[in-house]
Amino acid sequence: MSETPTRTPFWLDATFAGSAVALVILLGVAMAREWARPPLIAQRIVPALGVVDRCEHCHSEDTHPGEMLTHHPPERFGCTPCHGGQGWALTARDAHEARPDWERPLFTLAEREAACGRCHLSGPVPGAPRLEVGRRLLDTLGCRACHALPGAGETPPGLPLDGLSLKVEPAWVRWFLTAPENPDGPAPRHRMPRFDLEPDAVEDLVAYLLRPAAPLAAAPEGDAERGRTAVATRRCATCHRIEGRGGDFAPSLDLAGAKMRPEWLVAFLRAPHAIRPGIDMPEFGLDEREAADIAAYIAEQLVSDTGETPWSKAIAVDGDPARRAEAGRAVFARSGCRGCHVTADVPLDRPGAPLAQIAGRTAAERPPAADGEDPPDVPAFVARKVASPRVFDPPGGPAGVMPQFRTTPDEAVAIGIAVAALGGRSVPVEYRRDTAPRPFAPPPGVIADLFERKRCLSCHRIGGTGGDLSRIPLDGVGARLDRTWLARFLEAPTTVRLDQPERMPVLGLSPEEAARLAEYLSLTLDAAWSAEPVPVGDATRGEALYGRHGCATCHVHRGQGALGGPGLDDAPRRLRPVYLSTLLRAPERVPNGRHAAVRLSAGDAADVAAFLSTATAPATVVPATAATGVPSAD
Amino acid sequence: MADTPEVPPATGPRGFARRVFDSFWRVGWPRDERAALRALLQSLVLHVHAPKVRPSALTFRATWGLGFVSLILLGALTATGVYLMFYYSPHPSAAYRSMKDIDFVLPFGLLTRNVHRWAAHAMVFLVTLHMVRVFLSGGYKAPREANWVVGVLAWVSTLALSFTGYLLPWDQLAFWAVTVGANMVAAVPGVGPDLRVLLLGDAAVGEPALLRFYVLHCVVLPLVILGLVSFHVFRVRKDGGLVTTEHAPALPDGTRPRMVPAWPHLLYREVVLTLVTVVVLLAVSLWVDAPLEPEADPARTPNPAKAPWYFLGVQELAHYSAFWGGVFVPAALVLGLCALPYFDRGTAGLGRYFPRERWLACTLFSATMVFLAVVTLIGTLFRGPGWAFGWYWP
C-alpha cells in the first residue's frame, strides 16, 4: 500500500507502455479505415424530390436496361424514387438492405411498379400495367367503403337498404347472404364480397334488413301482356336478362317475379332515382298504367315454371323477430355493411385502416401471417390479405371483418400494387402526372337534368369517361350526325345497324326534350374536322367508286349489299357529308374501329360522300343548313 | 532570474525552438523535488494539483479514477462535439440528413460520432459512480459541503447535457425519448404543461424544441458545466484534497507517511489514466457504432417509447404514478442530496468506504442507489410493448 515515493510501480509503467502501443495501433486502424474510403463520391442530388443518391458510386447509368432513363433522366429523378433503398449510403449493405436506420430495402418488382404510381397519379402507365388494373379494382370493388382512400369519394357502391321489406321476399335475402353460388346468382355483375356469416347471424341480418316499413300505396292492376310489350319496346333487354335473353349489365329479371313485390316495382319504375339514387338505370318517364303493366308482367310471367327457385330452399331459422332484428343491426354494424349500404340507423364507421397508412407499413409493422409465410413487401401483403382476409388475424384475438372478394391472384397483386402506390412522400406538383380524363359534366340546367335523368353516361362515353355499354362514344357526335335525325332518334330510336340487336332504350323523351338534347349534342360535341370545307363531289363518279371499293360488302344501299355495317339508305338524313368525306379520306381522324382499312383520295372521298348524300327519294331530302350543309364551292 | 537554465542557449533552429518552449515553460524540466514543486505552482493548468500529496491518495482504490476519467470524457466530448457542430444542422428538415452525411461521408465522421455517443453514456455512468464513491467515503462532510452541492449540480448538468444531446440526431429514438422525457416534465403539478412548453417551445417536440435543445446542448450547458467543474476541481484542492488524506494509515514505525510531490507521481498516474481512457473509448468506438434509427416521424410511435436509459428508472416509477414516481422522487433525490451535508454532520469514519461508524447513512444511500439501479434495469430490459413486463433485450 504505502509506496516508496521515488519509485513508480511496475504495473503503472506497464499500463503506460501498453496503452501507448494500443493507442498507436488504434489510430492506425482509424487511419487505415479512412484511407480505404473513396476520395470522391459520385452522387445525384435532386432537391425537389429530397434525393441524394450515391448509387453511381458503384453503378453506372450506362448499364441501365431498357429505355426508362431516356424519359426519366437521372438528373431529374435520381435512382431511389424508383428503386428504393438508401441513396445516401456508400456501401452495398447500407444502400440495399434493411438497416436499423433504414427500414426500407431496395424495392421488389411489385414495389417498383407501385413506385410509378407516386408520380403517375392516374391513367395508364406504360410498364406498370398492374397499377392501372389495381386502381380500377380499388374503385369498383368498393374498397373505399371501409378504407379511407385519398382522392374524391364516391357514392356508396351498394344499394340503400332501408325499406327492403317492401321490395323483396325474405327467402331471397337469406339465400343471397348465404349461397356460395352467389356469383352466378341474380346479378352476375354484382360486386358484393362474401362475408361467410353463421346461419344465426344471417337470420339476424335478414330480420334487421326486412324490419317492417311503412307500406307503399296500392298500385292499380296491370295487364301482363301489355307489360310484356312495353318491356320489349322499351328495350329493357339491352341491360337485363329477360326470358333467357338479354344483357348482363343489370340484374337478371328472370325469376324477378318470385323475388320482388309488385307495388315496389311500380313505385320504382315510376321514379327509380327517388328510390335508388345512384343507379345506372335511366328514368323512363313511365306513367302509372305502364309501370303497373310491367310490374304485372314481371310478377306473373317472370317466375319459375315449377315454382322452385334457388331461394325457395333457404330455410328460415326460428327466433323472436324483434330480438333478431336488434342482433342483426349489430351484425350489420360490426361487419362493415354500412360502408357500401346506407341505412338510416347505422352511422358510417370505416372499419378498415386507411390505405395510405397500410402502404407505409414496414416489414416490422405488418402483422405476422398465421402460416408463418410473411409477405416480402406491401403489394404481397395486401394481395395476401385480399386473397385470404383471415390470415393476418392475431392468434386468439378478435377475428377481422374484411370479407372475401372474388378476385383472381393476379387481381389481388394488382390491388396490392395500387395500395403500395399510396405510400411514401407526396411528390412535387411538377412531377405529378394526372392523365385520367375528368368526368364529363354537361352544363347545369335542362341539359344536365336530362343527362342525369336519362343516365346517358351509364352507357355512353364522352371524353374518355362514362359507361362502356354503348359502342358509340358521343365525342364528335354532332359532327357525325344530322341534328334533325338525332332529335328524332332520341325521341324514338330506330334501327341503324341491322346486324346488331337494338340497344338504345326508348327513354320517353318528349319532342321538345329530344330537340334540346340533339341541339346540345350537335353544337357542343363537335369535332375539329367538321368545319373543314367539303369539295363538291360528283355523285355519278361516287357511285362508280362505291362499287369499285366494294362498299356493298358491308353496307346496304338501295336494297343491295350486306349487313356488316350500318345501312346507308338513310345516310342523307342521318350523316353529315363532312363526316362521310372525312371518314373516307382520313379514317384515323374519325376514330371508328372498322373503317381504318379504307382510305380514298380527297376527290374520291368527296365523290362518294356526294353519292351517299344524294337521297334516293328526293322528297325526303332535308334542306342543307349552315350547320349541316355543304359549303358553297368557291 | 534564478530559474535561468544552466546550459547556455543553443543557436540555430534548435535554439529557436528551445527559446519558444522556454518562453511558455519557464521552469525547465524539474530534476529534483524542489523544482517539481516550483513547476506545479508556476503552471496555470497544473497548479490545481496540490504540490505534494499523500501516498495513499495515489492508490487506485482511493478514487477509482472516477472523477478524473469523467473530466477526460468531458474533454473528449468537447473536442468531438465541436467537430460534429461543424457539420450538424439543427433544423428538422436537415438534422437527420446531416447525421447521414456525418456517418457516410465526413472523414472520421462516424468515429467522431461514436466517440461522442459512448463518451456521453460513460460520463453519465461514471459521474454517478463518482458520487457514490464520494458518499461512501464521507467526502461530502465539512469542509466539503459546498463542493458536494456543486458536484450534485454538475451531475444534474451532465444528465441535462446528455438529454439535450439525445434529441439532436432527430431519429425515432431521439424524438420519442425526448417526447417521453418532456411528458414527465408535464407531470409536475400545476405548472407541468407550461414547463413542457418552456422546454420544448411548443406543445410537442418539433422545430423549436430542436433549436432549443441544440443551443442548450452546445452553448448553455457546456458553459454551465465548465463553470461547475472548474469550481469543483478548484475546491477539491482548497478543501484539502482527497478526504482519504486525513485518515491515512500510519506506517509501521508510527509516523505518518511522507508526502510525495505531485510531479511526477500524481501527474504520471493521470497521464496513464488519460491514455487508458482514450484507448478504451477509441476501441469501443471503432467497433461499436452509435445507434441511429429511422428519421423522426411524429406519426409513428414506437411501442414502447422509452426515455434515455438513465431516465428509465424514473420512467418506470412514473409508470406507477406520474407525479410521485416521475416528479417527486427525482426532485426529492436531488434536493435531498444537496441538503445532505448540512444535516449529516458526524465526522467519524471519514476516508474509508462503508465504515462501521456510518453504517446507517451508507446503507440508506446504497439502498437508494440499488433501488434506482433496479428500476432502471427493469425499465431498460424488462419492459416491452405497452410497458408490459417481460424479457426484452433491446
PDB file of C-alpha atoms in Angstrom, chain A residues 1-9 11-16 19-20 22-23 26-27 29-31 33-34 37 41 50-52 54 86 88-91 94 100-104 360 362 365 425, chain B residues 55-56 58-61 96-97 100-101 103-109 111 249 251-252 257-261 265 268-269 271-272 275-276 278-280 282-283 285-287 289 292-295 300:
ATOM      1  CA  MET A   1       0.000   0.000   0.000  1.00  0.00           C
ATOM      2  CA  SER A   2       2.465   2.579   1.089  1.00  0.00           C
ATOM      3  CA  GLU A   3       4.802   3.218  -1.762  1.00  0.00           C
ATOM      4  CA  THR A   4       8.305   4.427  -1.833  1.00  0.00           C
ATOM      5  CA  PRO A   5       7.874   7.931  -3.105  1.00  0.00           C
ATOM      6  CA  THR A   6      10.745   7.821  -5.544  1.00  0.00           C
ATOM      7  CA  ARG A   7       9.706   4.689  -7.425  1.00  0.00           C
ATOM      8  CA  THR A   8       6.665   4.075  -9.599  1.00  0.00           C
ATOM      9  CA  PRO A   9       5.202   0.588  -9.516  1.00  0.00           C
ATOM     10  CA  TRP A  11       2.142  -2.142 -13.309  1.00  0.00           C
ATOM     11  CA  LEU A  12       1.873   1.604 -13.848  1.00  0.00           C
ATOM     12  CA  ASP A  13       4.757   1.615 -16.312  1.00  0.00           C
ATOM     13  CA  ALA A  14       3.388  -1.499 -17.980  1.00  0.00           C
ATOM     14  CA  THR A  15      -0.049   0.098 -18.334  1.00  0.00           C
ATOM     15  CA  PHE A  16       1.513   3.228 -19.744  1.00  0.00           C
ATOM     16  CA  SER A  19      -1.803   1.899 -23.587  1.00  0.00           C
ATOM     17  CA  ALA A  20       0.634   3.851 -25.713  1.00  0.00           C
ATOM     18  CA  ALA A  22      -2.619   0.273 -28.146  1.00  0.00           C
ATOM     19  CA  LEU A  23      -3.247   3.922 -28.930  1.00  0.00           C
ATOM     20  CA  LEU A  26      -5.985   2.071 -32.831  1.00  0.00           C
ATOM     21  CA  LEU A  27      -5.054   5.312 -34.515  1.00  0.00           C
ATOM     22  CA  VAL A  29      -6.778   1.299 -37.674  1.00  0.00           C
ATOM     23  CA  ALA A  30      -8.773   4.530 -37.809  1.00  0.00           C
ATOM     24  CA  MET A  31      -6.452   5.986 -40.434  1.00  0.00           C
ATOM     25  CA  ARG A  33     -10.253   2.778 -42.495  1.00  0.00           C
ATOM     26  CA  GLU A  34     -10.320   6.376 -43.586  1.00  0.00           C
ATOM     27  CA  ARG A  37     -12.746   5.138 -48.281  1.00  0.00           C
ATOM     28  CA  ILE A  41     -18.182  10.441 -54.131  1.00  0.00           C
ATOM     29  CA  GLY A  50     -35.267  15.221 -51.446  1.00  0.00           C
ATOM     30  CA  VAL A  51     -32.929  12.833 -53.219  1.00  0.00           C
ATOM     31  CA  VAL A  52     -29.219  12.428 -52.601  1.00  0.00           C
ATOM     32  CA  ARG A  54     -24.857   7.866 -54.330  1.00  0.00           C
ATOM     33  CA  GLN A  86     -30.879   4.187 -49.020  1.00  0.00           C
ATOM     34  CA  TRP A  88     -27.150   8.281 -49.043  1.00  0.00           C
ATOM     35  CA  ALA A  89     -25.224   5.158 -48.247  1.00  0.00           C
ATOM     36  CA  LEU A  90     -21.862   4.266 -49.703  1.00  0.00           C
ATOM     37  CA  THR A  91     -21.791   0.540 -49.067  1.00  0.00           C
ATOM     38  CA  ASP A  94     -26.310   0.120 -46.207  1.00  0.00           C
ATOM     39  CA  PRO A 100     -31.554  -0.246 -38.139  1.00  0.00           C
ATOM     40  CA  ASP A 101     -31.532   3.301 -39.504  1.00  0.00           C
ATOM     41  CA  TRP A 102     -33.243   2.427 -42.784  1.00  0.00           C
ATOM     42  CA  GLU A 103     -36.259   0.149 -42.738  1.00  0.00           C
ATOM     43  CA  ARG A 104     -36.978   0.138 -46.451  1.00  0.00           C
ATOM     44  CA  GLY A 360     -46.470   2.884 -45.337  1.00  0.00           C
ATOM     45  CA  THR A 362     -42.617  -1.583 -42.896  1.00  0.00           C
ATOM     46  CA  GLU A 365     -45.143  -3.045 -38.705  1.00  0.00           C
ATOM     47  CA  ARG A 425     -43.902  11.115 -49.515  1.00  0.00           C
TER      48      ARG A 425
ATOM     49  CA  PRO B  55       0.960   8.348  -0.996  1.00  0.00           C
ATOM     50  CA  SER B  56      -2.422   6.850  -0.024  1.00  0.00           C
ATOM     51  CA  LEU B  58      -2.215   7.897  -5.194  1.00  0.00           C
ATOM     52  CA  THR B  59      -3.659   4.442  -4.812  1.00  0.00           C
ATOM     53  CA  PHE B  60      -6.241   3.470  -7.362  1.00  0.00           C
ATOM     54  CA  ARG B  61      -8.844   2.474  -4.811  1.00  0.00           C
ATOM     55  CA  TYR B  96     -31.235  13.709 -39.925  1.00  0.00           C
ATOM     56  CA  ARG B  97     -29.649  14.341 -43.309  1.00  0.00           C
ATOM     57  CA  LYS B 100     -26.269  10.584 -42.527  1.00  0.00           C
ATOM     58  CA  ASP B 101     -23.584  12.744 -44.020  1.00  0.00           C
ATOM     59  CA  ASP B 103     -21.869   8.808 -40.836  1.00  0.00           C
ATOM     60  CA  PHE B 104     -21.363   8.125 -44.517  1.00  0.00           C
ATOM     61  CA  VAL B 105     -19.286  10.934 -45.947  1.00  0.00           C
ATOM     62  CA  LEU B 106     -17.447  13.014 -43.368  1.00  0.00           C
ATOM     63  CA  PRO B 107     -13.839  11.880 -42.761  1.00  0.00           C
ATOM     64  CA  PHE B 108     -13.736  10.255 -39.326  1.00  0.00           C
ATOM     65  CA  GLY B 109     -17.382  11.332 -39.009  1.00  0.00           C
ATOM     66  CA  LEU B 111     -15.809   7.546 -35.475  1.00  0.00           C
ATOM     67  CA  PRO B 249      -2.964   4.810   7.909  1.00  0.00           C
ATOM     68  CA  LEU B 251       3.355   3.474   8.912  1.00  0.00           C
ATOM     69  CA  PRO B 252       4.624   0.539  10.997  1.00  0.00           C
ATOM     70  CA  PRO B 257       3.928   8.642   5.545  1.00  0.00           C
ATOM     71  CA  ARG B 258       5.996  11.312   3.979  1.00  0.00           C
ATOM     72  CA  MET B 259       4.126  13.449   1.440  1.00  0.00           C
ATOM     73  CA  VAL B 260       5.345  12.958  -2.091  1.00  0.00           C
ATOM     74  CA  PRO B 261       5.454  15.577  -4.828  1.00  0.00           C
ATOM     75  CA  HIS B 265       3.745  10.710  -9.084  1.00  0.00           C
ATOM     76  CA  TYR B 268       2.118  10.258 -14.249  1.00  0.00           C
ATOM     77  CA  ARG B 269      -0.930   8.395 -12.978  1.00  0.00           C
ATOM     78  CA  VAL B 271      -1.325  10.577 -17.895  1.00  0.00           C
ATOM     79  CA  VAL B 272      -1.721   6.820 -17.711  1.00  0.00           C
ATOM     80  CA  LEU B 275      -4.214   7.124 -22.071  1.00  0.00           C
ATOM     81  CA  VAL B 276      -6.276   4.178 -20.887  1.00  0.00           C
ATOM     82  CA  VAL B 278      -8.664   7.284 -24.709  1.00  0.00           C
ATOM     83  CA  VAL B 279      -7.664   3.784 -25.730  1.00  0.00           C
ATOM     84  CA  VAL B 280     -10.845   2.209 -24.372  1.00  0.00           C
ATOM     85  CA  LEU B 282     -11.326   4.606 -29.259  1.00  0.00           C
ATOM     86  CA  ALA B 283     -11.501   0.825 -29.247  1.00  0.00           C
ATOM     87  CA  SER B 285     -15.926   3.499 -30.979  1.00  0.00           C
ATOM     88  CA  LEU B 286     -14.024   1.746 -33.735  1.00  0.00           C
ATOM     89  CA  TRP B 287     -16.022  -1.431 -33.368  1.00  0.00           C
ATOM     90  CA  ASP B 289     -21.399   2.101 -33.932  1.00  0.00           C
ATOM     91  CA  LEU B 292     -29.243   5.597 -35.375  1.00  0.00           C
ATOM     92  CA  GLU B 293     -32.857   4.818 -36.103  1.00  0.00           C
ATOM     93  CA  PRO B 294     -35.092   5.921 -38.984  1.00  0.00           C
ATOM     94  CA  GLU B 295     -35.854   9.599 -39.250  1.00  0.00           C
ATOM     95  CA  ARG B 300     -45.280   6.622 -35.965  1.00  0.00           C
TER      96      ARG B 300
END
